[in-house]
mmCIF file of C-alpha atoms and ligand atoms in Angstrom:
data_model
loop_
_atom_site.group_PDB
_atom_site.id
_atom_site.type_symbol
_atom_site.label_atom_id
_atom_site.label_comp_id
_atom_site.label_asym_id
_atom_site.label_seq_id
_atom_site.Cartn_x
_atom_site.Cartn_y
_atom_site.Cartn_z
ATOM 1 C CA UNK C 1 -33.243 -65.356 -15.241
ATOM 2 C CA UNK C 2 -36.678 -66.441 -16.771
ATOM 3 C CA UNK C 3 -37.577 -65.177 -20.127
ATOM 4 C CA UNK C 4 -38.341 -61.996 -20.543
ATOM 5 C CA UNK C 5 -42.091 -61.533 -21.087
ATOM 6 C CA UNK C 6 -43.820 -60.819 -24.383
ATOM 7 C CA UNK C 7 -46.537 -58.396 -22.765
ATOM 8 C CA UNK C 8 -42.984 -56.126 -21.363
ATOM 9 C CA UNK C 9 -41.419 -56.242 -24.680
ATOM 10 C CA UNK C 10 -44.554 -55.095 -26.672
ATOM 11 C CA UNK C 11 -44.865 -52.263 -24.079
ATOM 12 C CA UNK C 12 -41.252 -51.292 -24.558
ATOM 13 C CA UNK C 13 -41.808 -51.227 -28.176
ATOM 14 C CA UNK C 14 -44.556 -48.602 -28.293
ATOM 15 C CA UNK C 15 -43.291 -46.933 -25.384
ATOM 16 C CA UNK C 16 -42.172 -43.286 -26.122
ATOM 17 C CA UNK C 17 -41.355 -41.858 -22.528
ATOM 18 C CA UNK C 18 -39.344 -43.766 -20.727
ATOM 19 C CA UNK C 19 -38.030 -42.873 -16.624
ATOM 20 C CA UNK C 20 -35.509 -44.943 -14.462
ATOM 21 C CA UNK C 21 -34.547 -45.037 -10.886
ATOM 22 C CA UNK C 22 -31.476 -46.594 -10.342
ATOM 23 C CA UNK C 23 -29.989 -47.906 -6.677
ATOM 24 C CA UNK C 24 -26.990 -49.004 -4.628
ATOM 25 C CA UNK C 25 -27.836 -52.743 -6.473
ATOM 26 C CA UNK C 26 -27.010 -51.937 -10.068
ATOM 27 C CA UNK C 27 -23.156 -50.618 -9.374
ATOM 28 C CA UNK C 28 -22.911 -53.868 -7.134
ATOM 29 C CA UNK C 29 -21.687 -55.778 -10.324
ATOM 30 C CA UNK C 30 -19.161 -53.127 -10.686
ATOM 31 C CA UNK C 31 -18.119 -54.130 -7.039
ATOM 32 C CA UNK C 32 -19.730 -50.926 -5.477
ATOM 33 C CA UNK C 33 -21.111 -51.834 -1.948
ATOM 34 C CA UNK C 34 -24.722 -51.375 -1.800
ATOM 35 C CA UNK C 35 -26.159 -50.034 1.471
ATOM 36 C CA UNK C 36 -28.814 -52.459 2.792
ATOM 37 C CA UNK C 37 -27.671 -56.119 1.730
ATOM 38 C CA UNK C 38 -27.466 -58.266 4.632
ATOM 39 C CA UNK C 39 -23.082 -58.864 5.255
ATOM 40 C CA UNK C 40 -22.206 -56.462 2.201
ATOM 41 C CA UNK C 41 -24.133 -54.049 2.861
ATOM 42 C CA UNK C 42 -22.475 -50.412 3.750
ATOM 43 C CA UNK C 43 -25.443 -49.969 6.390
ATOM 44 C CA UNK C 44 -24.788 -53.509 7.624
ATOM 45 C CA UNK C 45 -21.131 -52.561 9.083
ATOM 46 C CA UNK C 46 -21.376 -48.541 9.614
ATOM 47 C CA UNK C 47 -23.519 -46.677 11.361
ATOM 48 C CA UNK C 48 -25.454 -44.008 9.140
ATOM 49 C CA UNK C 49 -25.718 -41.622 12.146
ATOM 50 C CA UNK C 50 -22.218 -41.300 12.741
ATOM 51 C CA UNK C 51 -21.135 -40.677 9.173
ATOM 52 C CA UNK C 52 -24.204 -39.626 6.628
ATOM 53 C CA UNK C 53 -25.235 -36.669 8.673
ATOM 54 C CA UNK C 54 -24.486 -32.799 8.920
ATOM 55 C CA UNK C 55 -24.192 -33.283 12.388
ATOM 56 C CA UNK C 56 -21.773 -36.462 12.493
ATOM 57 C CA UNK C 57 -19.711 -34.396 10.174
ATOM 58 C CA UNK C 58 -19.568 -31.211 12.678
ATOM 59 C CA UNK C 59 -18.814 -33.587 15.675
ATOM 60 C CA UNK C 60 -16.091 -35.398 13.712
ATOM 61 C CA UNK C 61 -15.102 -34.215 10.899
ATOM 62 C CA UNK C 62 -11.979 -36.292 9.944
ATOM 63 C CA UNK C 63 -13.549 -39.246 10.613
ATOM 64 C CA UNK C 64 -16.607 -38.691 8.079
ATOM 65 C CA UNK C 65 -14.071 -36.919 5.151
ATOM 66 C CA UNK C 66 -11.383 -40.379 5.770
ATOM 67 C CA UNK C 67 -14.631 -42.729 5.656
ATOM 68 C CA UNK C 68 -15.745 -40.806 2.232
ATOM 69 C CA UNK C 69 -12.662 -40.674 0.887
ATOM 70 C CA UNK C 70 -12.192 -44.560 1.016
ATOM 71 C CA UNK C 71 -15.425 -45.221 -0.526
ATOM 72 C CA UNK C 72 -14.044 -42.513 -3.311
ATOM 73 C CA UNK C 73 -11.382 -44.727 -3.645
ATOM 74 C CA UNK C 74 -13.621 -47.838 -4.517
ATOM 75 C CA UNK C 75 -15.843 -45.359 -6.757
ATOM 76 C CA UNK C 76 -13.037 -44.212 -8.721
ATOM 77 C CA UNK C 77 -11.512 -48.135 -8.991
ATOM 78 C CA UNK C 78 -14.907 -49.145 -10.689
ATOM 79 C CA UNK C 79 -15.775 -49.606 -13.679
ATOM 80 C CA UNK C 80 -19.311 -49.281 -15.441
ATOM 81 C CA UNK C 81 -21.020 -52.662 -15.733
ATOM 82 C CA UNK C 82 -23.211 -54.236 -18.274
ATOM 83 C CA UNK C 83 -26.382 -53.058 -16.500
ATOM 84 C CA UNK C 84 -24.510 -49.375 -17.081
ATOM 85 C CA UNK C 85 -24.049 -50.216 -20.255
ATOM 86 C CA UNK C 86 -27.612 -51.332 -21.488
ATOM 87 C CA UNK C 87 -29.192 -47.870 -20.506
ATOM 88 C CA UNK C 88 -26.961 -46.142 -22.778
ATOM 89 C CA UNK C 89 -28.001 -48.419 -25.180
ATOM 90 C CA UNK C 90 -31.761 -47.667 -23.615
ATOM 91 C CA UNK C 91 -31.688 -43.675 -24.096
ATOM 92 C CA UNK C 92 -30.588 -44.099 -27.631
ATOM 93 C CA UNK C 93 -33.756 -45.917 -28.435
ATOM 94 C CA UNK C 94 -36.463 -43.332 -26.772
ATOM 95 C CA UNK C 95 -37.227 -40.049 -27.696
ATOM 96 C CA UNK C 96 -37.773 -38.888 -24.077
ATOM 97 C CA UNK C 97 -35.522 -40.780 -21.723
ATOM 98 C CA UNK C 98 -34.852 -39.815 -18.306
ATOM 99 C CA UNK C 99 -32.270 -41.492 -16.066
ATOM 100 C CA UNK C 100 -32.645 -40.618 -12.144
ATOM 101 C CA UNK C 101 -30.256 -42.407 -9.692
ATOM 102 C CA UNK C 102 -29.719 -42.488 -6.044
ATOM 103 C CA UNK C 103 -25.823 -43.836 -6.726
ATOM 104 C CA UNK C 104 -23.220 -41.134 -6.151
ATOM 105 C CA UNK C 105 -20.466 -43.234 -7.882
ATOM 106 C CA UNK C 106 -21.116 -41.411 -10.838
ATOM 107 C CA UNK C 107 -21.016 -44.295 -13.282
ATOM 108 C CA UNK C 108 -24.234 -44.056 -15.084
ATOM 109 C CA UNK C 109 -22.227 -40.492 -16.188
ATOM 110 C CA UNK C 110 -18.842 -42.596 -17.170
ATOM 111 C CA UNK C 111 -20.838 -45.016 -18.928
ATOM 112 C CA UNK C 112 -22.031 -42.388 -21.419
ATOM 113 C CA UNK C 113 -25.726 -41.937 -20.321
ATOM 114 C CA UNK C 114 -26.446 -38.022 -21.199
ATOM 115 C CA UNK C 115 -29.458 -37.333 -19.416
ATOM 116 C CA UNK C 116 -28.501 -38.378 -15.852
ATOM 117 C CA UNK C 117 -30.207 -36.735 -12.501
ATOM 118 C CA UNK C 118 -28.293 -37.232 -9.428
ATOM 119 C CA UNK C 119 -30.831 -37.205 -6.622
ATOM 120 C CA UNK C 120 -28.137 -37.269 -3.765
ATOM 121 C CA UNK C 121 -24.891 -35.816 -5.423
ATOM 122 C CA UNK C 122 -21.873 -37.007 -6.452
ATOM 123 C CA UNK C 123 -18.789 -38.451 -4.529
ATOM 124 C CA UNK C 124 -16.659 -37.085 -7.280
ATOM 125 C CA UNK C 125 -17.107 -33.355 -6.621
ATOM 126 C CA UNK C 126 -16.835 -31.420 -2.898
ATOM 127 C CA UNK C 127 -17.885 -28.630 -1.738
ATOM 128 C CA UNK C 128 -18.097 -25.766 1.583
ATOM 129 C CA UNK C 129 -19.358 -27.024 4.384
ATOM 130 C CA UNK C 130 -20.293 -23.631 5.128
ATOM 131 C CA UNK C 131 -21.580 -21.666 1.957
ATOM 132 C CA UNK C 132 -22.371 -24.564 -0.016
ATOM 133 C CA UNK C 133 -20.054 -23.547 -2.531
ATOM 134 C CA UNK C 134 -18.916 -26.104 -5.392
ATOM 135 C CA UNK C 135 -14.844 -26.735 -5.293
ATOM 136 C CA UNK C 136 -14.111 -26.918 -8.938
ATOM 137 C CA UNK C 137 -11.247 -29.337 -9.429
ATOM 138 C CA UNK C 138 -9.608 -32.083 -6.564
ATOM 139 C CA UNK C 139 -9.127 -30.915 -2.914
ATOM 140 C CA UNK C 140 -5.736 -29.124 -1.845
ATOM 141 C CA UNK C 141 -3.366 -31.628 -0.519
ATOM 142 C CA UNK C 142 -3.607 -31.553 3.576
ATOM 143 C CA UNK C 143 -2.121 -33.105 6.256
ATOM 144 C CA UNK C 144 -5.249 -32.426 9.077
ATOM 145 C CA UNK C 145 -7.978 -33.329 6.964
ATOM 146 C CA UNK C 146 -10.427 -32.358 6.074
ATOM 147 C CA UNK C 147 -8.951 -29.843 3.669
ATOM 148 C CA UNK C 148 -10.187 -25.817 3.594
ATOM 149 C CA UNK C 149 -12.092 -24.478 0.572
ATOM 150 C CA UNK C 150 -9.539 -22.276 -1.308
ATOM 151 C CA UNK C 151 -11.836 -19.825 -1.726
ATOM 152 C CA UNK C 152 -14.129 -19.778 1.353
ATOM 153 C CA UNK C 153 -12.160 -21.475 3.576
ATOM 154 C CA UNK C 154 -14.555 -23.623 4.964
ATOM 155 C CA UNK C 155 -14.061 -27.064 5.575
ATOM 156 C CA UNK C 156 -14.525 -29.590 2.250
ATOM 157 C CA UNK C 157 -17.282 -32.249 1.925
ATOM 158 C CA UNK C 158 -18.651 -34.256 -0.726
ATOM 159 C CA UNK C 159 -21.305 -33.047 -2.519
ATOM 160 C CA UNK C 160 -23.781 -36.066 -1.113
ATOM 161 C CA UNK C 161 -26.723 -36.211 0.293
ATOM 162 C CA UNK C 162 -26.649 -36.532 3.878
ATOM 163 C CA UNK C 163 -29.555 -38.049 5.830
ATOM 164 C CA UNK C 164 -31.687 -34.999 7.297
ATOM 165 C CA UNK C 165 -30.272 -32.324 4.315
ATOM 166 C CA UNK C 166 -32.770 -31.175 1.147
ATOM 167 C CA UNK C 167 -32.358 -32.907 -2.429
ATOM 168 C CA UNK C 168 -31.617 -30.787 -5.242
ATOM 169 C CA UNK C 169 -34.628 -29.337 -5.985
ATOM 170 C CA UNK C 170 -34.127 -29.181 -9.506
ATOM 171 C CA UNK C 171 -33.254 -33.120 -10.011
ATOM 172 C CA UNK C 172 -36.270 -34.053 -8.339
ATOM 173 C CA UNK C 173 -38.856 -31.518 -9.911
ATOM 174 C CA UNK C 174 -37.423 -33.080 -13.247
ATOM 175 C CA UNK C 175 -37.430 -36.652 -11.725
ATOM 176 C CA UNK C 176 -41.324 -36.456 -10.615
ATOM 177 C CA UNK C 177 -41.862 -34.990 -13.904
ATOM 178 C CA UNK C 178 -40.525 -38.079 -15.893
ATOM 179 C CA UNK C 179 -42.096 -39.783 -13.435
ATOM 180 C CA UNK C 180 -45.922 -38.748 -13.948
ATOM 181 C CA UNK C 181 -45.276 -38.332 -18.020
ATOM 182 C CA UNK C 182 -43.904 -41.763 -18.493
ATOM 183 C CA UNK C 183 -44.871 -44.540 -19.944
ATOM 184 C CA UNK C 184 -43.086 -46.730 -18.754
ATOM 185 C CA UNK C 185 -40.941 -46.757 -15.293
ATOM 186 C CA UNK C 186 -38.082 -48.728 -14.466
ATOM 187 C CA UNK C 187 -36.983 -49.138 -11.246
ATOM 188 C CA UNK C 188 -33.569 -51.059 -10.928
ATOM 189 C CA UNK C 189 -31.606 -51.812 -8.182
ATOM 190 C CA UNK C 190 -33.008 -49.837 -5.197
ATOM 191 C CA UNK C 191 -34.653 -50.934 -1.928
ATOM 192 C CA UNK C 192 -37.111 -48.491 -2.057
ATOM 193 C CA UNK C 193 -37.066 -47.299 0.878
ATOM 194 C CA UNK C 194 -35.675 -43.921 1.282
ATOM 195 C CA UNK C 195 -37.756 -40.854 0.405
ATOM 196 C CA UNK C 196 -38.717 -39.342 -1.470
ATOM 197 C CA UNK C 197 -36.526 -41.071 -4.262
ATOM 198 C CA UNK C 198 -38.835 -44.539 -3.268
ATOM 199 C CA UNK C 199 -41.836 -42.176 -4.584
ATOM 200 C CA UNK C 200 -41.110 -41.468 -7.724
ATOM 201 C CA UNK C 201 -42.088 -45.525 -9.004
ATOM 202 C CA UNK C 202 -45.156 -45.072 -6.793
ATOM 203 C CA UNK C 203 -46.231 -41.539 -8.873
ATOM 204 C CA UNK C 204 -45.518 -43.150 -12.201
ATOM 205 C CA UNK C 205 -47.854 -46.305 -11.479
ATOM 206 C CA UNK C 206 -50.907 -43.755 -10.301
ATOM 207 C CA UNK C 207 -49.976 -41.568 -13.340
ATOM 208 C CA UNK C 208 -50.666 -44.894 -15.010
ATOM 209 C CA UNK C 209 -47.046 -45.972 -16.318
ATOM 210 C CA UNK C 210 -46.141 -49.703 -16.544
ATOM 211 C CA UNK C 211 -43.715 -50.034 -14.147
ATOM 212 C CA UNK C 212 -41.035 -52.667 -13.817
ATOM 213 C CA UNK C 213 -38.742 -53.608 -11.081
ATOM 214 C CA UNK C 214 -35.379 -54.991 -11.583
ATOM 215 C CA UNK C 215 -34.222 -56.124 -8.881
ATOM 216 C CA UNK C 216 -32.866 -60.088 -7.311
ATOM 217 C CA UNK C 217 -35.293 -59.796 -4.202
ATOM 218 C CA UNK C 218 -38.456 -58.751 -3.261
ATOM 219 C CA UNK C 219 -39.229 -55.048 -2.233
ATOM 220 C CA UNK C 220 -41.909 -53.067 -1.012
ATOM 221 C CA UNK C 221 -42.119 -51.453 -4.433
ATOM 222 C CA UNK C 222 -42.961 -54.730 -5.566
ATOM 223 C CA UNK C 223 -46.266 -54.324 -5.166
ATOM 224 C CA UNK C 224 -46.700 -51.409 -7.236
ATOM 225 C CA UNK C 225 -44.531 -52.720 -10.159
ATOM 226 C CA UNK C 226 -46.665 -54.248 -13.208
ATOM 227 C CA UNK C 227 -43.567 -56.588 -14.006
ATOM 228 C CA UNK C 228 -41.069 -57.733 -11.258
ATOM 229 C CA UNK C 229 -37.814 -59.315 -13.022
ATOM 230 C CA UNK C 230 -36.177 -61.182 -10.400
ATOM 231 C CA UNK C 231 -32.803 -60.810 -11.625
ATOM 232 C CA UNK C 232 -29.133 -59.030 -11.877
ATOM 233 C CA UNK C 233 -29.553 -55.535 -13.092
ATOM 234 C CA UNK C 234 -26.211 -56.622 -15.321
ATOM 235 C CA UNK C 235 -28.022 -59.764 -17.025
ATOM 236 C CA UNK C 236 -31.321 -58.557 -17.227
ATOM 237 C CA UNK C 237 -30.925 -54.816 -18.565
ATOM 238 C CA UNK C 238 -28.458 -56.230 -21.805
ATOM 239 C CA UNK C 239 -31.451 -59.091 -22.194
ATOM 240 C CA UNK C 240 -34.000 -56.280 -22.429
ATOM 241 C CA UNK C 241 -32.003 -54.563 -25.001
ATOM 242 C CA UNK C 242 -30.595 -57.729 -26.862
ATOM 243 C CA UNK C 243 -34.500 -58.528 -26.774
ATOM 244 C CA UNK C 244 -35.375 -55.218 -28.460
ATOM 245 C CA UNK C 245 -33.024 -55.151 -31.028
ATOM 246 C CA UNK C 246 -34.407 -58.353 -32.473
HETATM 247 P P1 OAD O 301 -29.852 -50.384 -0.920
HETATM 248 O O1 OAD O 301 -28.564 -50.944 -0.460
HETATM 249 O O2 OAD O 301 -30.852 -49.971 0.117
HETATM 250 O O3 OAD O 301 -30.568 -51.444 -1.867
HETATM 251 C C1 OAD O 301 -29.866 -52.091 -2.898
HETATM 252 C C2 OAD O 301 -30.849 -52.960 -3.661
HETATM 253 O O4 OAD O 301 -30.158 -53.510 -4.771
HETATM 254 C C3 OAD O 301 -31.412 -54.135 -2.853
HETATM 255 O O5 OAD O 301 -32.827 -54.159 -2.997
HETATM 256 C C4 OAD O 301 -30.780 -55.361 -3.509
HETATM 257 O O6 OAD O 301 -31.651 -56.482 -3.529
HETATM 258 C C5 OAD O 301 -30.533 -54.857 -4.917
HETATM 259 N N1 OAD O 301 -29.436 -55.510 -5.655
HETATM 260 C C6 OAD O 301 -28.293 -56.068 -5.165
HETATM 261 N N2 OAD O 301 -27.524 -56.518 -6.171
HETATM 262 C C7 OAD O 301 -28.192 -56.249 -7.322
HETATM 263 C C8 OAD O 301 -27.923 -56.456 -8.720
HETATM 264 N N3 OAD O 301 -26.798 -57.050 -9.130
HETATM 265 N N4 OAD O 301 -28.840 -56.047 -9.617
HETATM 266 C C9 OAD O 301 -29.988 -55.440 -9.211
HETATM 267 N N5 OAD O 301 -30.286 -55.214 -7.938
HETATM 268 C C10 OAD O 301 -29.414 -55.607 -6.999
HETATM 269 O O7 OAD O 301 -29.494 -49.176 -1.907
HETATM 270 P P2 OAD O 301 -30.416 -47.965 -2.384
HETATM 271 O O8 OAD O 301 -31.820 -48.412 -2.588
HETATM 272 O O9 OAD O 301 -29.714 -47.327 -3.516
HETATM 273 O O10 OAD O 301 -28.649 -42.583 0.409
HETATM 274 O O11 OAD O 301 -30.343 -47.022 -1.123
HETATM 275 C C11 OAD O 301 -30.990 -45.784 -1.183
HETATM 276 C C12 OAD O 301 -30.200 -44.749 -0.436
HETATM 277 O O12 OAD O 301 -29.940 -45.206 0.897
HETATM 278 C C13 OAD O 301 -28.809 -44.479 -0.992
HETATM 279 O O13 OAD O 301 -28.813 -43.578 -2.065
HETATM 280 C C14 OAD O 301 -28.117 -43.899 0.191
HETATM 281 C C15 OAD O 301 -28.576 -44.864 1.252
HETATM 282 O O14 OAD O 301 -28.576 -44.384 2.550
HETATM 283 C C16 OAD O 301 -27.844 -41.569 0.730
HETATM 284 O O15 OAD O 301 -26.650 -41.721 0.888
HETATM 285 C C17 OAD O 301 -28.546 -40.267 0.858
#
């Protein structure tokens, strides 16, 4: 990674709102598949369609709760990373911070961030595929998956995001609302291209934030971002802070 420059640092420095958007790219470190890499990407061997949708669930239900539960597997095997870590370190320093991710592994949460939006659920909790409602603790053990909601008894599903469903309107009021009040807006580790999470960098730079993309390749919110750090979200965040602490 290049150095970081002096013009970001002196920004950070008088900055006193700060938003992130975090993506699939900053839990790769913590060897969390991301979605649109070319070979490791999720979206490179599965087919959204037939497993992110209400519909694919309805058709084939066992087949989306089996293909969830294996990625829960590799969510609960991983570990925050150091690009985890540095935001931690990041909310401590502001007095308005706001963290919004698109990641369902909820690591930013076991890393110790406190003010954490999740824009497209968790993989850690379920709920009714009827009703909606939450299941509060793990799934009943079943042998037909996927297992019944003990109190509805509809059929479980995580509590993601599927392609064609609403986001939780309350995350992403409070999302756009960092957003346009920021002063600065990181965007780390996302392709930016699914709506209307891709937005929120785009309302920040017309609300006049400095906004700066962390990310190893080139996106299309490149363009809008005042600093692009072509780097690993776990060797450029700790750099930022190391940088700041000095
Ligand atoms: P993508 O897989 O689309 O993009 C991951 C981004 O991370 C790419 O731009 C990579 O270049 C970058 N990247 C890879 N390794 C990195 C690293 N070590 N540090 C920093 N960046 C790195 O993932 P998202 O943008 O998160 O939605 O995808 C958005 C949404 O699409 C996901 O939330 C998911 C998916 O369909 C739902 O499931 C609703």
């Amino acid at each position: 990674m290049d150095d970081l420059p002096a013009q970001l640092l002196d920004a950070l420095r008088k900055a006193r709102r700060v938003a992130v958007l975090t993506g699939a790219g900053i839990s790769a470190e913590s060897g969390v598949p991301t979605f649109r890499d070319a070979q490791t990407g999720l979206w490179a061997k599965y087919e959204p369609t037939q497993l992110a949708t209400p519909e694919a669930f309805a058709r084939d239900p066992r087949l989306v709760w089996e293909w969830y539960a294996w990625r829960r597997e590799l969510c609960s095997a991983a570990k925050p990373n150091a690009g985890h870590l540095a935001l931690v370190e990041l909310e401590k320093r502001f007095a308005d911070f706001t963290l919004t991710t698109q990641n369902v592994d909820g690591l930013h949460l076991l890393a110790g961030s406190r003010r954490v939006l999740e824009l497209h659920g968790s993989i850690r909790r379920y709920k009714c595929f009827d009703t909606g409602r939450l299941l509060e603790g793990e799934p009943p053990h079943c042998d037909n998956p996927p297992p019944r909601h003990p109190q509805t008894g509809g059929m479980l599903r995580p509590d993601v995001v599927w392609f064609g469903e609403a986001l939780p309107e309350a995350a992403l009021m409070e999302s756009l609302r960092a957003a346009r009040e920021a002063d600065i807006y990181l965007t780390i580790g996302t392709s930016a291209l699914v709506y209307p999470a891709a937005a929120l960098p785009i309302e920040a730079q017309r609300a006049g934030a400095t906004v700066v993309e962390i990310n190893p390749t080139e996106t299309p919110c490149s363009k809008f971002a005042t600093f692009s750090l072509r780097g690993k979200a776990g060797e450029v965040l700790p750099a930022i802070v190391q940088a700041l602490g000095e």
